[in-house]
Every structure is written in structure tokens, then in C-alpha cells.
Amino acid sequence: MGVELRYGLRRALHSLRAPPTWQQRSCVASSHRTSRPSKAFSTSTSHRQEPFTAAPEINLSAENNIPILKRIRVVPASPSYFSGKPAFTDDLLALQALLRKYQTLPVVETGHAPRIAWRTFESYKSFLGSEPIKASKYQRLVAILHRLNHIHPSLMPQEVKDAMERYKREINPFANVAKPKPVDEWGRAMGLGRRKTSTARAWLVEGEGEVLVNGGSLAQYFGRLHDRESAVWALKATQRLDKYNVFALVRGGGVTGQAEALTLAVAKALLIHEPGLKPALRRAGCITRDPRKVERKKPGHLKARKMPTWVKR
């Protein structure tokens, strides 16, 4: 009897220390609900005074209550409205459509089309606004414009002219003609040439082919054969060696730089006497200046690879 009493006492003490079961918790909660009324806010529709709506209902008037308006949708004016570059895509599609329409028309020979200055890339970007575009994309437009510009002027359609007018610059730089330099009273024409830090001035006058550089002969001033040929390359390329005398002043830079500066100076002076030689001089590379300022040296040396290098044309 004493053992059973002790066992029953231990179970009673253990039940007092143990947490209540879910049946006991539910009974306590129900007793609390029945004992006092609840003051908690309820979101159920049964306790609302009036129905809740996120926005007022659309009241279609009698004139707007048309059956067809309930089953149609708004169509964008541009087919590329949902693309990332709608304005550029519309321009590209319009030019491509013109090219397909008039690609069978006769064209002029290469180099005989009217010279037109198209908009620059930055100008076209500002024309589009905030739409992002790459330079390579704009080059596609320019290529199509060049092709349309080669249509024969007598057969050029008006809509092609209107389309090209949209991409022209406001000021055509090709209309600016440089003022020709005159030949002085002694029959001399002066040309100025530069190469890196070298400067050359050459006076060209009709004669027997004598060349003086800084008061000395060509062979005395330039020891290398390559430099001597570079100095008079403009006359040699146009077969004018025995028709003009050259008097030159050179300074600055090295010997090779002075010889190539003299090439440009003699070519400019020759163009004053004979402007028709410009295509031949351009093909010979005599009127294109080399824009390099510093020699390209080996890594580790002073001013090594600090300036970009261009190939002389």
C-alpha cells in the first residue's frame, strides 16, 4: 500500500511539472472565449459595414458603351514599338524598304556621286534623344544612304531625296573651297610641310631640276639615298624632276623627319602650279601627313609606347 501511494504521488507531481496537452489548451481557450467577449478586429466580410473596393467601378456612359470597344485592343503605330530601339529600327526599316524599291535604277560610277556630308554619330544620337545606339548600328544606316546616293541624279525619286535630306548635315563642309595660293611675281610657289618635330618650307619655280636644301645641294645635305628620294618624291612620282627647281629650308627633328617633311612641302607647292596633279600625288602618298609625334621605342625606354602609332598612307 505504501509503495502504490508513493507511485501515485510521483505521477501526480510529474503531471504538474509537464506542459499541457493540446486537448487541455483547447479547453482553456474555449473557456476564455465563452467567459468574455472578444475585442479583436476581424477582416471577414460579415462584420463590414460596407463593401471594400480597390478602385471605383468604371461607369461607361451611353455613348461609350459600344460593344466593339470591349473586344479590341490598342495597336502601336510603330511595328518596333516593343523593341529596345524603336526610333532607330523605324529609320533602318524605312531606308531598307526604299533600297528594295529602287535598287534596279541605274547608278553612277564610283567617285562620281554627289558629295554629301551625313550626320555624325553624336548628332544622330542627340537627334534620337535618350535611345541607346552603337556606332556600328549607325554605320548600317550610312551604308544604305551611300547606296541610295549613287542612284543617277536624273532618275532620283523624290521620296529618296526627302529621306536623305533627313540625315544630311545642316552645313555641307564640301561646299567650302580652300582659297588657292597664288604664284608670286617671280613665279615661285611656296609649300609648308611637317613631320613629327621637323618643319620644311619649299619654293618651287620652273627650271632644270636643281634642288637646294639649306643652301647646299641635295646630296650634300642628305647622305642616305632613301632620304634624297623622299625629299623629291612628289616630283619623281609625277615625272616633274627636270621641270622645276626646288629651294628648301628645313629645321628640327632628325634627317629622315626633315626629308619626309620636305616631301609634303614640295607636293603642296607643286599643286599650286598644277592643281590637276592632286589625284596622282594622293595615290603616291605625298599629300597625306604622318600624324605621329613621338617615335615608338622599346619598352623600358623614355616615352616608350606613350603615343599611338599610325601607318603612313
PDB file of C-alpha atoms in Angstrom:
ATOM      1  CA  MET A   1       0.000   0.000   0.000  1.00  0.00           C
ATOM      2  CA  GLY A   2       2.809   2.378   0.818  1.00  0.00           C
ATOM      3  CA  VAL A   3       4.558   1.554  -2.458  1.00  0.00           C
ATOM      4  CA  GLU A   4       1.382   2.236  -4.521  1.00  0.00           C
ATOM      5  CA  LEU A   5       0.890   5.534  -2.680  1.00  0.00           C
ATOM      6  CA  ARG A   6       4.375   6.630  -3.444  1.00  0.00           C
ATOM      7  CA  TYR A   7       3.948   5.669  -7.164  1.00  0.00           C
ATOM      8  CA  GLY A   8       0.673   7.587  -7.436  1.00  0.00           C
ATOM      9  CA  LEU A   9       2.237  10.622  -5.727  1.00  0.00           C
ATOM     10  CA  ARG A  10       5.125  10.603  -8.194  1.00  0.00           C
ATOM     11  CA  ARG A  11       2.724  10.534 -11.215  1.00  0.00           C
ATOM     12  CA  ALA A  12       0.723  13.432  -9.767  1.00  0.00           C
ATOM     13  CA  LEU A  13       3.874  15.537  -9.273  1.00  0.00           C
ATOM     14  CA  HIS A  14       5.078  14.695 -12.795  1.00  0.00           C
ATOM     15  CA  SER A  15       1.763  15.767 -14.327  1.00  0.00           C
ATOM     16  CA  LEU A  16       2.019  19.118 -12.556  1.00  0.00           C
ATOM     17  CA  ARG A  17       5.507  19.772 -13.998  1.00  0.00           C
ATOM     18  CA  ALA A  18       4.685  18.592 -17.588  1.00  0.00           C
ATOM     19  CA  PRO A  19       3.325  21.138 -20.193  1.00  0.00           C
ATOM     20  CA  PRO A  20      -0.393  20.923 -21.002  1.00  0.00           C
ATOM     21  CA  THR A  21      -1.542  18.815 -23.924  1.00  0.00           C
ATOM     22  CA  TRP A  22      -3.408  20.194 -26.946  1.00  0.00           C
ATOM     23  CA  GLN A  23      -6.728  18.964 -25.505  1.00  0.00           C
ATOM     24  CA  GLN A  24      -6.088  20.910 -22.308  1.00  0.00           C
ATOM     25  CA  ARG A  25      -5.066  24.063 -24.285  1.00  0.00           C
ATOM     26  CA  SER A  26      -8.203  23.884 -26.458  1.00  0.00           C
ATOM     27  CA  CYS A  27     -10.403  23.576 -23.407  1.00  0.00           C
ATOM     28  CA  VAL A  28      -8.785  26.587 -21.769  1.00  0.00           C
ATOM     29  CA  ALA A  29      -9.132  28.675 -24.954  1.00  0.00           C
ATOM     30  CA  SER A  30     -12.810  27.796 -25.341  1.00  0.00           C
ATOM     31  CA  SER A  31     -13.460  28.703 -21.733  1.00  0.00           C
ATOM     32  CA  HIS A  32     -11.833  32.096 -22.267  1.00  0.00           C
ATOM     33  CA  ARG A  33     -13.909  32.768 -25.380  1.00  0.00           C
ATOM     34  CA  THR A  34     -17.125  31.919 -23.572  1.00  0.00           C
ATOM     35  CA  SER A  35     -16.179  33.854 -20.456  1.00  0.00           C
ATOM     36  CA  ARG A  36     -15.644  37.338 -22.075  1.00  0.00           C
ATOM     37  CA  PRO A  37     -16.401  38.859 -25.443  1.00  0.00           C
ATOM     38  CA  SER A  38     -13.583  39.302 -27.993  1.00  0.00           C
ATOM     39  CA  LYS A  39     -12.454  42.793 -28.968  1.00  0.00           C
ATOM     40  CA  ALA A  40     -10.091  41.698 -31.796  1.00  0.00           C
ATOM     41  CA  PHE A  41     -10.531  43.203 -35.321  1.00  0.00           C
ATOM     42  CA  SER A  42     -11.907  40.782 -37.880  1.00  0.00           C
ATOM     43  CA  THR A  43     -11.405  41.064 -41.652  1.00  0.00           C
ATOM     44  CA  SER A  44     -14.283  38.822 -42.574  1.00  0.00           C
ATOM     45  CA  THR A  45     -16.994  40.323 -44.835  1.00  0.00           C
ATOM     46  CA  SER A  46     -19.734  39.511 -42.334  1.00  0.00           C
ATOM     47  CA  HIS A  47     -18.548  42.223 -39.895  1.00  0.00           C
ATOM     48  CA  ARG A  48     -18.012  45.014 -42.506  1.00  0.00           C
ATOM     49  CA  GLN A  49     -20.453  47.883 -42.695  1.00  0.00           C
ATOM     50  CA  GLU A  50     -19.919  48.464 -46.483  1.00  0.00           C
ATOM     51  CA  PRO A  51     -18.143  46.530 -49.269  1.00  0.00           C
ATOM     52  CA  PHE A  52     -14.454  47.348 -49.878  1.00  0.00           C
ATOM     53  CA  THR A  53     -13.175  48.029 -53.441  1.00  0.00           C
ATOM     54  CA  ALA A  54      -9.634  48.809 -54.617  1.00  0.00           C
ATOM     55  CA  ALA A  55     -10.870  51.328 -57.217  1.00  0.00           C
ATOM     56  CA  PRO A  56     -14.244  52.725 -58.160  1.00  0.00           C
ATOM     57  CA  GLU A  57     -16.104  50.970 -60.886  1.00  0.00           C
ATOM     58  CA  ILE A  58     -15.814  52.300 -64.413  1.00  0.00           C
ATOM     59  CA  ASN A  59     -19.018  53.981 -65.346  1.00  0.00           C
ATOM     60  CA  LEU A  60     -19.370  53.676 -69.110  1.00  0.00           C
ATOM     61  CA  SER A  61     -21.728  56.277 -70.423  1.00  0.00           C
ATOM     62  CA  ALA A  62     -24.244  55.541 -73.111  1.00  0.00           C
ATOM     63  CA  GLU A  63     -22.097  56.921 -75.924  1.00  0.00           C
ATOM     64  CA  ASN A  64     -19.021  54.954 -74.789  1.00  0.00           C
ATOM     65  CA  ASN A  65     -20.851  51.710 -74.183  1.00  0.00           C
ATOM     66  CA  ILE A  66     -20.059  50.370 -77.668  1.00  0.00           C
ATOM     67  CA  PRO A  67     -19.822  46.559 -77.966  1.00  0.00           C
ATOM     68  CA  ILE A  68     -16.768  46.615 -80.244  1.00  0.00           C
ATOM     69  CA  LEU A  69     -14.722  48.536 -77.662  1.00  0.00           C
ATOM     70  CA  LYS A  70     -14.979  45.593 -75.283  1.00  0.00           C
ATOM     71  CA  ARG A  71     -13.095  43.243 -77.601  1.00  0.00           C
ATOM     72  CA  ILE A  72     -10.486  45.388 -79.343  1.00  0.00           C
ATOM     73  CA  ARG A  73      -7.021  46.479 -78.189  1.00  0.00           C
ATOM     74  CA  VAL A  74      -4.802  49.442 -78.989  1.00  0.00           C
ATOM     75  CA  VAL A  75      -2.230  48.678 -81.716  1.00  0.00           C
ATOM     76  CA  PRO A  76       1.057  50.691 -81.611  1.00  0.00           C
ATOM     77  CA  ALA A  77       1.693  52.965 -84.566  1.00  0.00           C
ATOM     78  CA  SER A  78       5.229  51.583 -84.989  1.00  0.00           C
ATOM     79  CA  PRO A  79       5.896  47.855 -85.579  1.00  0.00           C
ATOM     80  CA  SER A  80       9.078  48.188 -83.485  1.00  0.00           C
ATOM     81  CA  TYR A  81       7.321  49.795 -80.502  1.00  0.00           C
ATOM     82  CA  PHE A  82       8.190  46.924 -78.164  1.00  0.00           C
ATOM     83  CA  SER A  83      11.848  46.717 -79.258  1.00  0.00           C
ATOM     84  CA  GLY A  84      14.729  48.295 -77.385  1.00  0.00           C
ATOM     85  CA  LYS A  85      15.449  50.851 -80.157  1.00  0.00           C
ATOM     86  CA  PRO A  86      12.123  51.731 -81.811  1.00  0.00           C
ATOM     87  CA  ALA A  87      13.217  55.025 -83.436  1.00  0.00           C
ATOM     88  CA  PHE A  88      16.413  53.589 -84.915  1.00  0.00           C
ATOM     89  CA  THR A  89      14.638  50.440 -86.085  1.00  0.00           C
ATOM     90  CA  ASP A  90      11.983  52.520 -87.843  1.00  0.00           C
ATOM     91  CA  ASP A  91      14.695  54.520 -89.642  1.00  0.00           C
ATOM     92  CA  LEU A  92      16.523  51.363 -90.681  1.00  0.00           C
ATOM     93  CA  LEU A  93      13.373  49.648 -91.947  1.00  0.00           C
ATOM     94  CA  ALA A  94      12.342  52.743 -93.904  1.00  0.00           C
ATOM     95  CA  LEU A  95      15.708  53.009 -95.674  1.00  0.00           C
ATOM     96  CA  GLN A  96      15.809  49.284 -96.397  1.00  0.00           C
ATOM     97  CA  ALA A  97      12.335  49.498 -97.940  1.00  0.00           C
ATOM     98  CA  LEU A  98      13.477  52.365-100.184  1.00  0.00           C
ATOM     99  CA  LEU A  99      16.557  50.414-101.240  1.00  0.00           C
ATOM    100  CA  ARG A 100      14.494  47.339-102.157  1.00  0.00           C
ATOM    101  CA  LYS A 101      12.068  49.505-104.102  1.00  0.00           C
ATOM    102  CA  TYR A 102      14.656  51.382-106.197  1.00  0.00           C
ATOM    103  CA  GLN A 103      17.638  49.052-106.303  1.00  0.00           C
ATOM    104  CA  THR A 104      17.132  48.381-110.031  1.00  0.00           C
ATOM    105  CA  LEU A 105      17.572  52.032-111.024  1.00  0.00           C
ATOM    106  CA  PRO A 106      20.800  52.963-112.864  1.00  0.00           C
ATOM    107  CA  VAL A 107      23.660  54.207-110.712  1.00  0.00           C
ATOM    108  CA  VAL A 108      26.629  56.458-111.374  1.00  0.00           C
ATOM    109  CA  GLU A 109      30.226  55.283-111.318  1.00  0.00           C
ATOM    110  CA  THR A 110      32.159  55.124-108.090  1.00  0.00           C
ATOM    111  CA  GLY A 111      33.507  58.539-107.190  1.00  0.00           C
ATOM    112  CA  HIS A 112      31.066  60.440-109.409  1.00  0.00           C
ATOM    113  CA  ALA A 113      28.151  60.616-106.965  1.00  0.00           C
ATOM    114  CA  PRO A 114      27.369  63.989-105.333  1.00  0.00           C
ATOM    115  CA  ARG A 115      29.423  64.515-102.185  1.00  0.00           C
ATOM    116  CA  ILE A 116      27.125  64.677 -99.161  1.00  0.00           C
ATOM    117  CA  ALA A 117      28.141  65.106 -95.534  1.00  0.00           C
ATOM    118  CA  TRP A 118      25.909  62.898 -93.399  1.00  0.00           C
ATOM    119  CA  ARG A 119      25.144  63.488 -89.759  1.00  0.00           C
ATOM    120  CA  THR A 120      27.830  62.490 -87.309  1.00  0.00           C
ATOM    121  CA  PHE A 121      27.171  59.697 -84.832  1.00  0.00           C
ATOM    122  CA  GLU A 122      26.895  62.129 -81.921  1.00  0.00           C
ATOM    123  CA  SER A 123      24.496  64.325 -83.883  1.00  0.00           C
ATOM    124  CA  TYR A 124      22.296  61.336 -84.715  1.00  0.00           C
ATOM    125  CA  LYS A 125      22.276  60.218 -81.070  1.00  0.00           C
ATOM    126  CA  SER A 126      21.108  63.659 -79.939  1.00  0.00           C
ATOM    127  CA  PHE A 127      18.512  63.573 -82.720  1.00  0.00           C
ATOM    128  CA  LEU A 128      17.086  60.298 -81.367  1.00  0.00           C
ATOM    129  CA  GLY A 129      17.074  61.505 -77.775  1.00  0.00           C
ATOM    130  CA  SER A 130      17.717  59.097 -74.905  1.00  0.00           C
ATOM    131  CA  GLU A 131      17.573  55.954 -77.040  1.00  0.00           C
ATOM    132  CA  PRO A 132      20.830  53.943 -76.749  1.00  0.00           C
ATOM    133  CA  ILE A 133      22.566  53.101 -80.009  1.00  0.00           C
ATOM    134  CA  LYS A 134      26.019  51.884 -81.041  1.00  0.00           C
ATOM    135  CA  ALA A 135      28.239  53.397 -83.724  1.00  0.00           C
ATOM    136  CA  SER A 136      28.201  50.130 -85.683  1.00  0.00           C
ATOM    137  CA  LYS A 137      24.413  50.342 -85.940  1.00  0.00           C
ATOM    138  CA  TYR A 138      24.594  53.860 -87.318  1.00  0.00           C
ATOM    139  CA  GLN A 139      27.127  52.739 -89.924  1.00  0.00           C
ATOM    140  CA  ARG A 140      24.440  50.448 -91.357  1.00  0.00           C
ATOM    141  CA  LEU A 141      22.276  53.493 -91.976  1.00  0.00           C
ATOM    142  CA  VAL A 142      25.158  55.382 -93.587  1.00  0.00           C
ATOM    143  CA  ALA A 143      25.941  52.443 -95.901  1.00  0.00           C
ATOM    144  CA  ILE A 144      22.351  52.404 -97.170  1.00  0.00           C
ATOM    145  CA  LEU A 145      22.426  56.185 -97.616  1.00  0.00           C
ATOM    146  CA  HIS A 146      25.613  55.903 -99.704  1.00  0.00           C
ATOM    147  CA  ARG A 147      23.927  53.317-101.916  1.00  0.00           C
ATOM    148  CA  LEU A 148      20.851  55.497-102.394  1.00  0.00           C
ATOM    149  CA  ASN A 149      23.066  58.493-103.154  1.00  0.00           C
ATOM    150  CA  HIS A 150      24.624  56.594-106.098  1.00  0.00           C
ATOM    151  CA  ILE A 151      21.302  56.469-107.965  1.00  0.00           C
ATOM    152  CA  HIS A 152      21.579  58.523-111.150  1.00  0.00           C
ATOM    153  CA  PRO A 153      20.600  62.147-110.347  1.00  0.00           C
ATOM    154  CA  SER A 154      18.259  62.382-113.340  1.00  0.00           C
ATOM    155  CA  LEU A 155      16.291  59.336-112.091  1.00  0.00           C
ATOM    156  CA  MET A 156      16.401  60.054-108.354  1.00  0.00           C
ATOM    157  CA  PRO A 157      12.846  59.656-106.908  1.00  0.00           C
ATOM    158  CA  GLN A 158      11.515  62.454-104.744  1.00  0.00           C
ATOM    159  CA  GLU A 159      10.886  60.217-101.734  1.00  0.00           C
ATOM    160  CA  VAL A 160      14.534  59.134-101.777  1.00  0.00           C
ATOM    161  CA  LYS A 161      15.598  62.791-101.800  1.00  0.00           C
ATOM    162  CA  ASP A 162      13.308  63.526 -98.859  1.00  0.00           C
ATOM    163  CA  ALA A 163      14.656  60.532 -96.920  1.00  0.00           C
ATOM    164  CA  MET A 164      18.280  61.526 -97.498  1.00  0.00           C
ATOM    165  CA  GLU A 165      17.564  65.131 -96.551  1.00  0.00           C
ATOM    166  CA  ARG A 166      16.745  63.950 -93.023  1.00  0.00           C
ATOM    167  CA  TYR A 167      20.283  62.631 -92.490  1.00  0.00           C
ATOM    168  CA  LYS A 168      22.278  65.478 -94.053  1.00  0.00           C
ATOM    169  CA  ARG A 169      24.260  67.970 -92.049  1.00  0.00           C
ATOM    170  CA  GLU A 170      22.926  71.477 -91.836  1.00  0.00           C
ATOM    171  CA  ILE A 171      26.201  72.810 -93.266  1.00  0.00           C
ATOM    172  CA  ASN A 172      27.931  70.918 -96.055  1.00  0.00           C
ATOM    173  CA  PRO A 173      31.700  71.072 -95.444  1.00  0.00           C
ATOM    174  CA  PHE A 174      32.405  70.031 -99.053  1.00  0.00           C
ATOM    175  CA  ALA A 175      30.932  73.328-100.223  1.00  0.00           C
ATOM    176  CA  ASN A 176      33.822  75.165 -98.558  1.00  0.00           C
ATOM    177  CA  VAL A 177      36.557  75.617-101.116  1.00  0.00           C
ATOM    178  CA  ALA A 178      40.031  76.496 -99.926  1.00  0.00           C
ATOM    179  CA  LYS A 179      41.382  79.766-101.199  1.00  0.00           C
ATOM    180  CA  PRO A 180      44.036  78.969-103.797  1.00  0.00           C
ATOM    181  CA  LYS A 181      47.554  80.187-103.018  1.00  0.00           C
ATOM    182  CA  PRO A 182      48.948  82.396-105.730  1.00  0.00           C
ATOM    183  CA  VAL A 183      52.280  82.251-107.520  1.00  0.00           C
ATOM    184  CA  ASP A 184      54.371  85.339-106.718  1.00  0.00           C
ATOM    185  CA  GLU A 185      55.825  87.770-109.247  1.00  0.00           C
ATOM    186  CA  TRP A 186      58.988  85.642-109.621  1.00  0.00           C
ATOM    187  CA  GLY A 187      56.997  82.533-110.498  1.00  0.00           C
ATOM    188  CA  ARG A 188      57.552  80.820-107.135  1.00  0.00           C
ATOM    189  CA  ALA A 189      55.048  78.715-105.190  1.00  0.00           C
ATOM    190  CA  MET A 190      55.653  78.049-101.502  1.00  0.00           C
ATOM    191  CA  GLY A 191      54.593  74.901 -99.661  1.00  0.00           C
ATOM    192  CA  LEU A 192      54.834  74.046 -95.960  1.00  0.00           C
ATOM    193  CA  GLY A 193      55.285  70.510 -94.634  1.00  0.00           C
ATOM    194  CA  ARG A 194      55.698  68.938 -91.195  1.00  0.00           C
ATOM    195  CA  ARG A 195      56.694  65.518 -89.909  1.00  0.00           C
ATOM    196  CA  LYS A 196      56.920  64.859 -86.162  1.00  0.00           C
ATOM    197  CA  THR A 197      59.030  67.799 -84.911  1.00  0.00           C
ATOM    198  CA  SER A 198      60.531  68.631 -88.318  1.00  0.00           C
ATOM    199  CA  THR A 199      59.381  71.568 -90.441  1.00  0.00           C
ATOM    200  CA  ALA A 200      60.153  72.248 -94.106  1.00  0.00           C
ATOM    201  CA  ARG A 201      59.432  75.156 -96.451  1.00  0.00           C
ATOM    202  CA  ALA A 202      59.889  74.623-100.169  1.00  0.00           C
ATOM    203  CA  TRP A 203      59.770  77.161-103.017  1.00  0.00           C
ATOM    204  CA  LEU A 204      59.073  75.680-106.439  1.00  0.00           C
ATOM    205  CA  VAL A 205      59.897  77.534-109.649  1.00  0.00           C
ATOM    206  CA  GLU A 206      60.129  76.370-113.233  1.00  0.00           C
ATOM    207  CA  GLY A 207      63.691  75.346-114.084  1.00  0.00           C
ATOM    208  CA  GLU A 208      66.042  72.474-114.932  1.00  0.00           C
ATOM    209  CA  GLY A 209      65.709  70.287-111.814  1.00  0.00           C
ATOM    210  CA  GLU A 210      68.134  71.930-109.351  1.00  0.00           C
ATOM    211  CA  VAL A 211      67.465  71.205-105.663  1.00  0.00           C
ATOM    212  CA  LEU A 212      68.992  73.229-102.814  1.00  0.00           C
ATOM    213  CA  VAL A 213      68.375  72.410 -99.135  1.00  0.00           C
ATOM    214  CA  ASN A 214      69.532  74.948 -96.523  1.00  0.00           C
ATOM    215  CA  GLY A 215      71.919  76.454 -99.055  1.00  0.00           C
ATOM    216  CA  GLY A 216      73.538  73.138-100.043  1.00  0.00           C
ATOM    217  CA  SER A 217      72.853  70.519-102.682  1.00  0.00           C
ATOM    218  CA  LEU A 218      70.504  67.622-102.084  1.00  0.00           C
ATOM    219  CA  ALA A 219      73.353  65.065-101.982  1.00  0.00           C
ATOM    220  CA  GLN A 220      75.360  67.153 -99.525  1.00  0.00           C
ATOM    221  CA  TYR A 221      72.532  67.602 -97.040  1.00  0.00           C
ATOM    222  CA  PHE A 222      71.005  64.104 -97.178  1.00  0.00           C
ATOM    223  CA  GLY A 223      73.636  61.395 -97.078  1.00  0.00           C
ATOM    224  CA  ARG A 224      71.230  58.452 -97.452  1.00  0.00           C
ATOM    225  CA  LEU A 225      69.763  57.660-100.839  1.00  0.00           C
ATOM    226  CA  HIS A 226      66.380  56.937 -99.270  1.00  0.00           C
ATOM    227  CA  ASP A 227      66.209  60.431 -97.748  1.00  0.00           C
ATOM    228  CA  ARG A 228      67.152  62.067-101.055  1.00  0.00           C
ATOM    229  CA  GLU A 229      64.414  60.174-102.862  1.00  0.00           C
ATOM    230  CA  SER A 230      61.883  61.054-100.148  1.00  0.00           C
ATOM    231  CA  ALA A 231      62.667  64.767-100.460  1.00  0.00           C
ATOM    232  CA  VAL A 232      61.819  64.907-104.183  1.00  0.00           C
ATOM    233  CA  TRP A 233      59.346  62.007-104.288  1.00  0.00           C
ATOM    234  CA  ALA A 234      56.480  64.305-105.326  1.00  0.00           C
ATOM    235  CA  LEU A 235      58.387  65.390-108.441  1.00  0.00           C
ATOM    236  CA  LYS A 236      59.557  61.878-109.230  1.00  0.00           C
ATOM    237  CA  ALA A 237      56.072  60.326-108.883  1.00  0.00           C
ATOM    238  CA  THR A 238      54.638  62.883-111.337  1.00  0.00           C
ATOM    239  CA  GLN A 239      57.660  62.875-113.684  1.00  0.00           C
ATOM    240  CA  ARG A 240      58.478  66.535-112.998  1.00  0.00           C
ATOM    241  CA  LEU A 241      62.090  66.201-111.837  1.00  0.00           C
ATOM    242  CA  ASP A 242      63.548  68.152-114.775  1.00  0.00           C
ATOM    243  CA  LYS A 243      60.847  70.825-114.920  1.00  0.00           C
ATOM    244  CA  TYR A 244      61.123  72.592-111.548  1.00  0.00           C
ATOM    245  CA  ASN A 245      63.820  73.951-109.275  1.00  0.00           C
ATOM    246  CA  VAL A 246      63.426  73.491-105.526  1.00  0.00           C
ATOM    247  CA  PHE A 247      64.767  75.810-102.821  1.00  0.00           C
ATOM    248  CA  ALA A 248      64.045  74.445 -99.341  1.00  0.00           C
ATOM    249  CA  LEU A 249      64.639  75.361 -95.704  1.00  0.00           C
ATOM    250  CA  VAL A 250      64.338  72.558 -93.119  1.00  0.00           C
ATOM    251  CA  ARG A 251      64.766  72.576 -89.368  1.00  0.00           C
ATOM    252  CA  GLY A 252      64.006  70.489 -86.283  1.00  0.00           C
ATOM    253  CA  GLY A 253      63.855  66.742 -85.780  1.00  0.00           C
ATOM    254  CA  GLY A 254      66.067  64.182 -87.465  1.00  0.00           C
ATOM    255  CA  VAL A 255      67.281  63.809 -91.016  1.00  0.00           C
ATOM    256  CA  THR A 256      64.584  61.325 -92.002  1.00  0.00           C
ATOM    257  CA  GLY A 257      61.864  63.508 -90.479  1.00  0.00           C
ATOM    258  CA  GLN A 258      63.158  66.527 -92.400  1.00  0.00           C
ATOM    259  CA  ALA A 259      63.190  64.569 -95.675  1.00  0.00           C
ATOM    260  CA  GLU A 260      59.594  63.426 -95.237  1.00  0.00           C
ATOM    261  CA  ALA A 261      58.503  66.931 -94.207  1.00  0.00           C
ATOM    262  CA  LEU A 262      60.098  68.151 -97.425  1.00  0.00           C
ATOM    263  CA  THR A 263      58.025  65.594 -99.370  1.00  0.00           C
ATOM    264  CA  LEU A 264      54.815  67.235 -98.181  1.00  0.00           C
ATOM    265  CA  ALA A 265      56.143  70.769 -98.737  1.00  0.00           C
ATOM    266  CA  VAL A 266      57.205  70.064-102.348  1.00  0.00           C
ATOM    267  CA  ALA A 267      53.862  68.367-103.067  1.00  0.00           C
ATOM    268  CA  LYS A 268      51.887  71.378-101.798  1.00  0.00           C
ATOM    269  CA  ALA A 269      53.995  73.765-103.860  1.00  0.00           C
ATOM    270  CA  LEU A 270      53.533  71.565-106.935  1.00  0.00           C
ATOM    271  CA  LEU A 271      49.753  71.659-106.501  1.00  0.00           C
ATOM    272  CA  ILE A 272      49.834  75.451-106.745  1.00  0.00           C
ATOM    273  CA  HIS A 273      51.458  75.201-110.167  1.00  0.00           C
ATOM    274  CA  GLU A 274      49.407  72.219-111.368  1.00  0.00           C
ATOM    275  CA  PRO A 275      46.213  71.530-109.336  1.00  0.00           C
ATOM    276  CA  GLY A 276      45.274  68.669-111.655  1.00  0.00           C
ATOM    277  CA  LEU A 277      48.068  66.532-110.198  1.00  0.00           C
ATOM    278  CA  LYS A 278      46.249  66.051-106.889  1.00  0.00           C
ATOM    279  CA  PRO A 279      44.907  62.516-107.619  1.00  0.00           C
ATOM    280  CA  ALA A 280      48.364  61.343-108.700  1.00  0.00           C
ATOM    281  CA  LEU A 281      50.020  62.890-105.645  1.00  0.00           C
ATOM    282  CA  ARG A 282      47.416  61.362-103.358  1.00  0.00           C
ATOM    283  CA  ARG A 283      47.978  57.900-104.816  1.00  0.00           C
ATOM    284  CA  ALA A 284      51.723  58.386-104.306  1.00  0.00           C
ATOM    285  CA  GLY A 285      51.150  59.302-100.637  1.00  0.00           C
ATOM    286  CA  CYS A 286      52.726  62.753-100.951  1.00  0.00           C
ATOM    287  CA  ILE A 287      49.941  64.954 -99.545  1.00  0.00           C
ATOM    288  CA  THR A 288      48.995  62.869 -96.510  1.00  0.00           C
ATOM    289  CA  ARG A 289      50.751  63.978 -93.371  1.00  0.00           C
ATOM    290  CA  ASP A 290      52.064  61.398 -90.908  1.00  0.00           C
ATOM    291  CA  PRO A 291      50.475  62.459 -87.587  1.00  0.00           C
ATOM    292  CA  ARG A 292      52.937  60.685 -85.296  1.00  0.00           C
ATOM    293  CA  LYS A 293      54.704  62.917 -82.794  1.00  0.00           C
ATOM    294  CA  VAL A 294      56.994  60.502 -80.895  1.00  0.00           C
ATOM    295  CA  GLU A 295      58.928  57.512 -82.189  1.00  0.00           C
ATOM    296  CA  ARG A 296      57.778  54.132 -80.973  1.00  0.00           C
ATOM    297  CA  LYS A 297      60.590  52.863 -78.760  1.00  0.00           C
ATOM    298  CA  LYS A 298      61.256  49.659 -76.913  1.00  0.00           C
ATOM    299  CA  PRO A 299      59.580  49.055 -73.537  1.00  0.00           C
ATOM    300  CA  GLY A 300      61.532  50.486 -70.640  1.00  0.00           C
ATOM    301  CA  HIS A 301      62.896  53.474 -72.549  1.00  0.00           C
ATOM    302  CA  LEU A 302      61.798  57.068 -72.104  1.00  0.00           C
ATOM    303  CA  LYS A 303      58.413  57.820 -73.764  1.00  0.00           C
ATOM    304  CA  ALA A 304      58.084  54.201 -74.830  1.00  0.00           C
ATOM    305  CA  ARG A 305      54.636  53.407 -76.327  1.00  0.00           C
ATOM    306  CA  LYS A 306      53.054  56.536 -74.906  1.00  0.00           C
ATOM    307  CA  MET A 307      51.713  57.778 -78.223  1.00  0.00           C
ATOM    308  CA  PRO A 308      49.670  55.718 -80.698  1.00  0.00           C
ATOM    309  CA  THR A 309      51.325  54.716 -83.942  1.00  0.00           C
ATOM    310  CA  TRP A 310      49.686  55.196 -87.337  1.00  0.00           C
ATOM    311  CA  VAL A 311      50.770  53.813 -90.666  1.00  0.00           C
ATOM    312  CA  LYS A 312      51.617  56.454 -93.216  1.00  0.00           C
ATOM    313  CA  ARG A 313      49.330  56.287 -96.234  1.00  0.00           C
TER     314      ARG A 313
END
